[in-house]
Tab-separated table of C-alpha atoms in Angstrom:
chain	number	residue	atom	x	y	z
A	1	UNK	CA	31.920	154.881	204.469
A	2	UNK	CA	29.029	152.653	203.323
A	3	UNK	CA	26.555	154.774	205.311
A	4	UNK	CA	27.870	157.900	203.589
A	5	UNK	CA	27.468	156.342	200.125
A	6	UNK	CA	23.931	155.137	200.898
A	7	UNK	CA	22.951	158.598	202.122
A	8	UNK	CA	24.451	160.205	199.022
A	9	UNK	CA	22.305	158.068	196.707
A	10	UNK	CA	19.256	157.693	198.956
A	11	UNK	CA	16.974	159.314	196.353
A	12	UNK	CA	18.148	156.969	193.589
A	13	UNK	CA	15.568	154.321	192.667
A	14	UNK	CA	16.762	150.865	191.661
A	15	UNK	CA	14.800	148.905	189.062
A	16	UNK	CA	15.635	145.265	188.347
A	17	UNK	CA	14.401	143.529	185.204
A	18	UNK	CA	12.940	140.011	185.672
A	19	UNK	CA	15.424	138.832	183.025
A	20	UNK	CA	18.266	140.085	185.208
A	21	UNK	CA	17.019	137.839	188.021
A	22	UNK	CA	16.724	134.917	185.580
A	23	UNK	CA	20.291	135.637	184.472
A	24	UNK	CA	21.499	135.362	188.085
A	25	UNK	CA	19.529	132.144	188.637
A	26	UNK	CA	21.056	130.579	185.512
A	27	UNK	CA	24.534	131.213	186.883
A	28	UNK	CA	23.478	129.613	190.166
A	29	UNK	CA	21.958	126.610	188.374
A	30	UNK	CA	25.163	126.115	186.382
A	31	UNK	CA	27.119	126.258	189.639
A	32	UNK	CA	28.838	129.424	188.520
A	33	UNK	CA	27.548	131.537	191.383
A	34	UNK	CA	30.916	133.184	192.015
A	35	UNK	CA	31.343	134.095	188.341
A	36	UNK	CA	27.850	135.587	188.260
A	37	UNK	CA	28.407	137.464	191.509
A	38	UNK	CA	31.702	138.853	190.196
A	39	UNK	CA	29.949	140.166	187.096
A	40	UNK	CA	27.102	141.739	189.084
A	41	UNK	CA	29.523	143.470	191.475
A	42	UNK	CA	31.630	144.746	188.565
A	43	UNK	CA	28.449	145.969	186.848
A	44	UNK	CA	27.243	147.822	189.944
A	45	UNK	CA	30.644	149.491	190.393
A	46	UNK	CA	30.656	150.395	186.684
A	47	UNK	CA	27.266	152.068	186.943
A	48	UNK	CA	28.062	153.879	190.177
A	49	UNK	CA	31.156	155.279	188.453
A	50	UNK	CA	28.810	156.841	185.886
A	51	UNK	CA	26.572	158.058	188.716
A	52	UNK	CA	29.438	159.595	190.673
A	53	UNK	CA	30.760	161.451	187.630
A	54	UNK	CA	27.269	162.697	186.761
A	55	UNK	CA	26.594	163.855	190.318
A	56	UNK	CA	29.992	165.538	190.497
A	57	UNK	CA	29.053	167.545	187.409
A	58	UNK	CA	25.743	168.618	188.924
A	59	UNK	CA	23.199	166.242	187.372
A	60	UNK	CA	20.268	164.778	189.299
A	61	UNK	CA	19.979	160.996	189.222
A	62	UNK	CA	16.520	159.443	189.068
A	63	UNK	CA	16.974	155.704	188.756
A	64	UNK	CA	19.391	152.896	187.995
A	65	UNK	CA	17.939	150.103	185.858
A	66	UNK	CA	19.441	146.617	185.749
A	67	UNK	CA	18.732	144.382	182.744
A	68	UNK	CA	20.236	141.204	181.324
A	69	UNK	CA	22.461	143.368	179.095
A	70	UNK	CA	23.712	145.559	181.901
A	71	UNK	CA	22.521	148.678	183.666
A	72	UNK	CA	21.610	152.239	182.786
A	73	UNK	CA	21.108	155.533	184.559
A	74	UNK	CA	18.173	157.892	184.170
A	75	UNK	CA	18.796	161.541	184.988
A	76	UNK	CA	16.986	164.872	184.940
A	77	UNK	CA	18.056	167.771	182.764
A	78	UNK	CA	17.481	169.758	179.641
A	79	UNK	CA	20.937	169.823	178.149
A	80	UNK	CA	24.525	168.987	178.977
A	81	UNK	CA	27.957	169.823	177.678
A	82	UNK	CA	29.608	167.416	175.260
A	83	UNK	CA	32.547	167.234	177.646
A	84	UNK	CA	30.152	166.122	180.390
A	85	UNK	CA	28.652	163.463	178.134
A	86	UNK	CA	32.062	162.056	177.262
A	87	UNK	CA	33.323	162.188	180.838
A	88	UNK	CA	30.239	160.410	182.213
A	89	UNK	CA	30.361	157.766	179.474
A	90	UNK	CA	34.079	157.137	180.055
A	91	UNK	CA	33.788	156.876	183.839
A	92	UNK	CA	32.378	153.322	183.855
A	93	UNK	CA	34.907	151.693	181.478
A	94	UNK	CA	37.812	153.504	183.164
A	95	UNK	CA	36.819	152.116	186.565
A	96	UNK	CA	36.595	148.599	185.089
A	97	UNK	CA	40.069	149.059	183.593
A	98	UNK	CA	41.440	150.273	186.928
A	99	UNK	CA	39.924	147.342	188.856
A	100	UNK	CA	41.271	144.803	186.350
A	101	UNK	CA	44.782	146.292	186.538
A	102	UNK	CA	44.665	146.629	190.335
A	103	UNK	CA	43.594	143.018	190.901
A	104	UNK	CA	46.157	141.748	188.399
A	105	UNK	CA	48.874	143.729	190.195
A	106	UNK	CA	47.832	142.077	193.454
A	107	UNK	CA	48.777	138.686	192.013
A	108	UNK	CA	52.427	139.718	191.931
A	109	UNK	CA	52.446	140.841	195.569
A	110	UNK	CA	49.923	138.371	196.965
A	111	UNK	CA	49.753	135.318	194.648
A	112	UNK	CA	47.077	133.743	196.845
A	113	UNK	CA	44.595	136.421	195.719
A	114	UNK	CA	44.593	134.991	192.178
A	115	UNK	CA	42.006	132.337	193.002
A	116	UNK	CA	39.647	134.889	194.563
A	117	UNK	CA	39.994	137.635	191.963
A	118	UNK	CA	40.458	135.959	188.558
A	119	UNK	CA	36.707	135.884	187.854
A	120	UNK	CA	36.356	139.487	188.996
A	121	UNK	CA	39.170	140.523	186.652
A	122	UNK	CA	37.518	138.807	183.687
A	123	UNK	CA	34.165	140.363	184.604
A	124	UNK	CA	35.727	143.829	184.505
A	125	UNK	CA	37.580	143.139	181.248
A	126	UNK	CA	34.353	141.844	179.671
A	127	UNK	CA	32.386	144.909	180.778
A	128	UNK	CA	35.167	147.188	179.557
A	129	UNK	CA	35.292	145.658	176.063
A	130	UNK	CA	31.507	145.323	175.740
A	131	UNK	CA	30.739	148.890	176.785
A	132	UNK	CA	33.396	150.370	174.502
A	133	UNK	CA	31.782	148.870	171.391
A	134	UNK	CA	30.885	151.818	169.098
A	135	UNK	CA	27.170	151.025	169.292
A	136	UNK	CA	24.428	153.155	170.861
A	137	UNK	CA	23.389	153.090	173.710
A	138	UNK	CA	26.688	151.640	174.941
A	139	UNK	CA	29.341	153.984	176.316
A	140	UNK	CA	31.482	153.531	173.207
A	141	UNK	CA	28.614	154.637	170.979
A	142	UNK	CA	27.968	157.693	173.128
A	143	UNK	CA	31.623	158.678	173.107
A	144	UNK	CA	31.887	158.149	169.344
A	145	UNK	CA	28.815	160.303	168.732
A	146	UNK	CA	30.191	163.289	170.657
A	147	UNK	CA	33.492	162.969	168.776
A	148	UNK	CA	31.724	162.798	165.398
A	149	UNK	CA	29.800	165.991	166.174
A	150	UNK	CA	33.078	167.918	166.025
A	151	UNK	CA	33.232	167.307	162.266
A	152	UNK	CA	29.712	166.270	161.239
A	153	UNK	CA	26.181	167.475	161.802
A	154	UNK	CA	23.796	165.412	163.945
A	155	UNK	CA	22.185	163.608	160.997
A	156	UNK	CA	25.543	162.553	159.525
A	157	UNK	CA	26.838	161.485	162.943
A	158	UNK	CA	23.777	159.295	163.523
A	159	UNK	CA	24.264	157.695	160.106
A	160	UNK	CA	27.906	156.852	160.880
A	161	UNK	CA	26.888	155.441	164.252
A	162	UNK	CA	24.199	153.314	162.614
A	163	UNK	CA	26.675	151.912	160.071
A	164	UNK	CA	29.078	151.185	162.916
A	165	UNK	CA	26.336	149.256	164.718
A	166	UNK	CA	25.618	147.074	161.687
A	167	UNK	CA	29.328	146.366	161.136
A	168	UNK	CA	29.815	145.310	164.762
A	169	UNK	CA	26.710	143.090	164.557
A	170	UNK	CA	27.995	141.371	161.398
A	171	UNK	CA	31.388	140.759	163.007
A	172	UNK	CA	29.787	139.223	166.107
A	173	UNK	CA	27.477	136.933	164.102
A	174	UNK	CA	30.438	135.873	161.931
A	175	UNK	CA	32.487	135.012	165.027
A	176	UNK	CA	29.556	132.992	166.378
A	177	UNK	CA	29.298	130.989	163.134
A	178	UNK	CA	33.068	130.422	162.980
A	179	UNK	CA	33.016	129.193	166.580
A	180	UNK	CA	30.208	126.759	165.702
A	181	UNK	CA	32.138	125.437	162.692
A	182	UNK	CA	35.146	124.869	164.938
A	183	UNK	CA	32.948	122.975	167.372
A	184	UNK	CA	32.888	125.710	170.008
A	185	UNK	CA	29.479	126.960	171.084
A	186	UNK	CA	29.884	130.534	172.312
A	187	UNK	CA	26.482	132.128	173.016
A	188	UNK	CA	28.134	135.411	174.007
A	189	UNK	CA	28.770	136.372	170.376
A	190	UNK	CA	25.159	135.554	169.490
A	191	UNK	CA	23.595	137.397	172.442
A	192	UNK	CA	25.725	140.527	172.016
A	193	UNK	CA	25.158	140.401	168.251
A	194	UNK	CA	21.389	140.364	168.768
A	195	UNK	CA	21.679	143.221	171.270
A	196	UNK	CA	23.744	145.421	168.934
A	197	UNK	CA	21.407	144.678	166.011
A	198	UNK	CA	18.262	145.557	167.972
A	199	UNK	CA	19.905	148.662	169.450
A	200	UNK	CA	20.836	149.837	165.956
A	201	UNK	CA	17.454	149.052	164.403
A	202	UNK	CA	15.322	150.321	167.270
A	203	UNK	CA	17.026	153.081	169.280
A	204	UNK	CA	15.174	154.039	172.470
A	205	UNK	CA	11.857	155.675	171.594
A	206	UNK	CA	12.149	158.368	174.235
A	207	UNK	CA	15.783	159.236	173.715
A	208	UNK	CA	17.840	160.768	170.961
A	209	UNK	CA	21.446	160.216	170.034
A	210	UNK	CA	22.151	163.844	170.827
A	211	UNK	CA	20.522	163.388	174.247
A	212	UNK	CA	23.035	160.717	175.129
A	213	UNK	CA	22.124	160.367	178.761
A	214	UNK	CA	18.550	161.569	178.505
A	215	UNK	CA	19.408	164.412	180.870
A	216	UNK	CA	18.091	167.872	181.462
A	217	UNK	CA	18.265	170.928	183.591
A	218	UNK	CA	19.719	170.915	187.039
A	219	UNK	CA	16.630	171.661	189.073
A	220	UNK	CA	18.827	171.873	192.153
A	221	UNK	CA	20.538	174.922	190.660
A	222	UNK	CA	17.280	176.456	189.480
A	223	UNK	CA	16.245	176.731	193.127
A	224	UNK	CA	19.218	179.031	193.680
A	225	UNK	CA	19.003	180.747	190.318
A	226	UNK	CA	20.884	180.119	187.116
A	227	UNK	CA	22.513	182.557	184.699
A	228	UNK	CA	20.603	183.576	181.562
A	229	UNK	CA	22.783	184.185	178.527
A	230	UNK	CA	21.533	185.953	175.390
A	231	UNK	CA	23.278	185.346	172.063
A	232	UNK	CA	22.583	187.447	168.950
A	233	UNK	CA	22.214	185.209	165.906
A	234	UNK	CA	21.264	185.249	162.252
A	235	UNK	CA	17.895	183.585	161.488
A	236	UNK	CA	19.714	181.254	159.096
A	237	UNK	CA	21.791	179.705	161.882
A	238	UNK	CA	21.190	175.947	161.920
A	239	UNK	CA	19.454	174.296	164.848
A	240	UNK	CA	22.459	171.985	165.161
A	241	UNK	CA	24.887	174.902	165.617
A	242	UNK	CA	22.548	176.557	168.107
A	243	UNK	CA	22.331	173.304	170.039
A	244	UNK	CA	26.123	173.149	170.334
A	245	UNK	CA	26.051	176.502	172.138
A	246	UNK	CA	23.827	175.226	174.944
A	247	UNK	CA	25.325	174.572	178.352
A	248	UNK	CA	24.097	173.006	181.561
A	249	UNK	CA	25.655	175.937	183.448
A	250	UNK	CA	23.195	178.504	182.131
A	251	UNK	CA	19.870	179.114	180.374
A	252	UNK	CA	20.481	180.310	176.834
A	253	UNK	CA	18.220	182.571	174.766
A	254	UNK	CA	18.898	183.277	171.103
A	255	UNK	CA	18.123	186.837	169.984
A	256	UNK	CA	17.331	186.651	166.276
A	257	UNK	CA	18.441	189.852	164.524
A	258	UNK	CA	18.129	191.085	160.936
A	259	UNK	CA	20.926	192.452	158.740
A	260	UNK	CA	20.648	195.816	160.536
A	261	UNK	CA	21.091	194.054	163.901
A	262	UNK	CA	17.523	194.835	164.918
A	263	UNK	CA	16.075	192.073	167.167
A	264	UNK	CA	12.998	190.373	165.784
A	265	UNK	CA	12.528	187.438	168.127
A	266	UNK	CA	13.934	185.706	171.197
A	267	UNK	CA	14.129	181.919	171.089
A	268	UNK	CA	14.594	180.172	174.471
A	269	UNK	CA	16.770	177.065	174.420
A	270	UNK	CA	13.757	174.874	175.181
A	271	UNK	CA	12.593	175.454	171.594
A	272	UNK	CA	15.991	174.371	170.254
A	273	UNK	CA	15.562	171.108	172.132
A	274	UNK	CA	11.929	170.702	171.099
A	275	UNK	CA	12.492	171.238	167.365
A	276	UNK	CA	15.957	169.685	167.080
A	277	UNK	CA	14.819	166.953	164.684
A	278	UNK	CA	11.918	168.910	163.192
A	279	UNK	CA	13.562	172.049	161.816
A	280	UNK	CA	16.785	173.017	160.048
A	281	UNK	CA	17.328	176.700	160.828
A	282	UNK	CA	16.123	179.141	163.468
A	283	UNK	CA	13.920	180.840	160.877
A	284	UNK	CA	11.930	177.599	160.686
A	285	UNK	CA	10.788	177.941	164.291
A	286	UNK	CA	10.460	181.719	164.707
A	287	UNK	CA	6.722	181.552	164.030
A	288	UNK	CA	6.400	178.970	166.830
A	289	UNK	CA	7.418	181.490	169.486
A	290	UNK	CA	4.479	183.118	171.356
A	291	UNK	CA	3.994	186.783	170.402
A	292	UNK	CA	4.360	187.997	173.989
A	293	UNK	CA	8.003	187.025	173.873
């Protein structure tokens, strides 16, 4: 079983932040090795749940990065369905929920397992609650963004997500101060508050909210060929609406037609991705398309 898993993810590169190692050493120094180990195991399972869901849906995994705040996956692709984004984001928290419930259920049948699994249960519950916070780049923020896009455009959705991040940060800092006043020093509220604040102020430079998992085209499928779909559109169609029509199952080209339905230009989906934040309608990028197209 283990050999099969290792073979399946043999191409996946693992990157460990120095701070992650320091984090593990601190747990060891405080004689909380088992608690730290429980968290690390729960974190690895959480991330592999994301990886398994992504791989099942056809995405190529590049690397898994471990930092003091958790782990993240890097994948290849040009675009992905919103359903895929939500499913991949939900996979990690759902596995943590399952593990917490499963271990708790064991206590009723085998009470002796309580001592060995209590820390693991709390590690999974902590990861579940933390990752479901509606803050990018956490799973909760990614899920919220895809839900918001059903009613709002990308700019409005990002604004809501940003406000959500600030609200969560304020709540965490308030809880930290209240704990201090009550004589209870809880660094968790402070650390997570700093993380959510920085994530809200400085989203990843090389990623966009709409590119939730920084993914792209399935090069595996390109080797076998992938369907090309042409869609006739009005030049006044918004980039945001065009983006919603993209799918990881095909390569989409937008045929811009005039009022007489005469084609004037073909816009490959790569241009929709490239000018997503730089243009409003398709007419804004028509002149960017090479004449030979």
